[in-house]
mmCIF file of C-alpha atoms and ligand atoms in Angstrom:
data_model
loop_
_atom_site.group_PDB
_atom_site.id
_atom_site.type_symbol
_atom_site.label_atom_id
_atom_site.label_comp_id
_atom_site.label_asym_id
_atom_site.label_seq_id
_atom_site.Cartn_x
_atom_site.Cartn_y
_atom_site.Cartn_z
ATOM 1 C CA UNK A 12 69.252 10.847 24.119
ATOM 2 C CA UNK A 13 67.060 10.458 21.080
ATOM 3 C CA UNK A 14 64.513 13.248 19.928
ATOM 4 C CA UNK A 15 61.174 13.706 19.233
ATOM 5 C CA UNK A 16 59.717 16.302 16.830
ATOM 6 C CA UNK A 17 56.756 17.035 15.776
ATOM 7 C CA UNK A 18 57.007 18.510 12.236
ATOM 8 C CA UNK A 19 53.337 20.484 12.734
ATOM 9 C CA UNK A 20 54.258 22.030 16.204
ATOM 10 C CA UNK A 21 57.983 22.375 15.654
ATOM 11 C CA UNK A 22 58.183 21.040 19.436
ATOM 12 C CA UNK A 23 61.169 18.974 20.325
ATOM 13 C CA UNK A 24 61.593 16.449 23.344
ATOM 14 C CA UNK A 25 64.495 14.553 24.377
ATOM 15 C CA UNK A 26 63.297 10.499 25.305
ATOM 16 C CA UNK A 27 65.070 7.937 26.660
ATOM 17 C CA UNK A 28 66.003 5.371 24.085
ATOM 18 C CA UNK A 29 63.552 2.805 23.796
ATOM 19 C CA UNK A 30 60.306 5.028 24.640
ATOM 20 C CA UNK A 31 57.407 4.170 23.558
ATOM 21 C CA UNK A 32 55.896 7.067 21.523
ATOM 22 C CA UNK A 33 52.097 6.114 23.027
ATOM 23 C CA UNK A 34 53.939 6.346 26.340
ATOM 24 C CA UNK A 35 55.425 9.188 25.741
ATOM 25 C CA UNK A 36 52.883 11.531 24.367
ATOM 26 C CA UNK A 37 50.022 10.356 27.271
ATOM 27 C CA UNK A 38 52.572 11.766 29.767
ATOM 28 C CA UNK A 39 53.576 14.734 27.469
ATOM 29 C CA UNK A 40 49.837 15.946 26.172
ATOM 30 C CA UNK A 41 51.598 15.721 22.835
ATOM 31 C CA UNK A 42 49.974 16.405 19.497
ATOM 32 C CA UNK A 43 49.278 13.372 18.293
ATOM 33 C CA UNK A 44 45.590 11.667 18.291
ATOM 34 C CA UNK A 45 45.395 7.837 19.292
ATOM 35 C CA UNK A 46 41.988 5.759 19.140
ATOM 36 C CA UNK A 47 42.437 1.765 20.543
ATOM 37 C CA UNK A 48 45.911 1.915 21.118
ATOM 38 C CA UNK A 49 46.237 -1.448 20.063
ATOM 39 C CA UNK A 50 47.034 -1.467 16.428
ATOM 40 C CA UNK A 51 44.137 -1.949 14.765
ATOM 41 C CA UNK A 52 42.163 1.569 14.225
ATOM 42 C CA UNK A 53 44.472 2.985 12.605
ATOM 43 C CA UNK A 54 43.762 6.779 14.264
ATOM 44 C CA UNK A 55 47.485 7.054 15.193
ATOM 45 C CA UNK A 56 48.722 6.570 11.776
ATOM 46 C CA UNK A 57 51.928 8.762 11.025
ATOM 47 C CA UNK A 58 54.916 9.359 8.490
ATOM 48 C CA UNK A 59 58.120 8.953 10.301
ATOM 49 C CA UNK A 60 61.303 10.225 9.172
ATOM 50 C CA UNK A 61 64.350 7.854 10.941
ATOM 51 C CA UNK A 62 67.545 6.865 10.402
ATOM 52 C CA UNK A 63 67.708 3.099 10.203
ATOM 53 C CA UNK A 64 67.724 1.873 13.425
ATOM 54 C CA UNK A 65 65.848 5.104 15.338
ATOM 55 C CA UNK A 66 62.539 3.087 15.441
ATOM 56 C CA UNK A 67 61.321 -0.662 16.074
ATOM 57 C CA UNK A 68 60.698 -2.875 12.993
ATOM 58 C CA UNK A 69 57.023 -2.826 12.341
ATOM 59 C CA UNK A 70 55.355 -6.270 12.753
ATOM 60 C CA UNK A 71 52.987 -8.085 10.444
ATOM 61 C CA UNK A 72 49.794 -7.084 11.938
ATOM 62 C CA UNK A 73 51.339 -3.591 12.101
ATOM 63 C CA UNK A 74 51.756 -3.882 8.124
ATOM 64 C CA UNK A 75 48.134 -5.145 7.519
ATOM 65 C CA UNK A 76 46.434 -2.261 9.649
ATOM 66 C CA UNK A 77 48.705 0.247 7.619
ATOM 67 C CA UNK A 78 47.834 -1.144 4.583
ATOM 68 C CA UNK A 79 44.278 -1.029 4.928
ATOM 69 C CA UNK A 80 44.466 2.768 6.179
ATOM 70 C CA UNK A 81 47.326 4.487 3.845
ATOM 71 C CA UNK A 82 50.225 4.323 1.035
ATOM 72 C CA UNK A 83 52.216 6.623 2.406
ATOM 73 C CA UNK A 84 55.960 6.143 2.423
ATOM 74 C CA UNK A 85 57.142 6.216 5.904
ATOM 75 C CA UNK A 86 53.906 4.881 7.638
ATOM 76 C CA UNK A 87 53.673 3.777 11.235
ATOM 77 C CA UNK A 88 51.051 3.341 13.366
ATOM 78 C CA UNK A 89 51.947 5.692 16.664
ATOM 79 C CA UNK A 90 50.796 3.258 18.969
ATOM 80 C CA UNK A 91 52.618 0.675 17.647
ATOM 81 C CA UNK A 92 56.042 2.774 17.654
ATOM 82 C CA UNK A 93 59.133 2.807 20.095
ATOM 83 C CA UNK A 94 62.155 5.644 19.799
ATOM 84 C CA UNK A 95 66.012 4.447 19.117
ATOM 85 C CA UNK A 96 67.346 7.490 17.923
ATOM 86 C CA UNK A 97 65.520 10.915 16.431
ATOM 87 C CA UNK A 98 62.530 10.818 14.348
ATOM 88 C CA UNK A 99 60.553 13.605 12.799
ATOM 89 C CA UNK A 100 56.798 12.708 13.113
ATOM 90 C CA UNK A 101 54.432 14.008 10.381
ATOM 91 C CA UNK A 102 50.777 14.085 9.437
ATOM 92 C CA UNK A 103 49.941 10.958 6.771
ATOM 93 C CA UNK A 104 47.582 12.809 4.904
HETATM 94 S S1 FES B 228 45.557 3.931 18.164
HETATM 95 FE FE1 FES B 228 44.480 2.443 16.991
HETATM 96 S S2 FES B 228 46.003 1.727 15.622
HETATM 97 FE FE2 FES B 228 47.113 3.055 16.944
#
């Protein structure tokens, strides 16, 4: 099953594959802070470190909300994101 981690907690949770991370840390109380859950606040905005393949492609209107809320390498919006295989989930500073 794939995993989870959060790198500011250290916490680690086994997900089936194909979770959605929203999904997944409503039901979980996880640390990670969402806003419209839609994709266009950008309040879930996260670096996350995959293999190719671990996560869903992000789609164009993910892209634009990124772009108007951070450069950081590795961006996703949280809310937008769904788990193939393990992923470390940082802060995007
Ligand atoms: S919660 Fe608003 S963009 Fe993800």
């Amino acid at each position: 099953m794939p995993k989870i981690t959060f790198s500011t907690t250290g916490q680690t949770y086994e997900v089936a594959e194909g979770t959605a991370f929203l999904d997944f840390c409503q039901e979980h109380d996880a640390p990670h802070a969402f806003g419209c859950t839609v994709g266009s606040c950008g309040t879930c905005v996260c670096v996350v470190e995959a293999a190719a393949g671990s996560v869903n492609a992000a789609s164009t209107d993910e892209l634009d909300t990124l772009e108007m809320c951070t450069d950081a390498a590795g961006a996703r919006l949280g809310c937008q994101l769904k788990v193939h295989g393990d992923v470390t989930i940082k802060p995007a500073d």
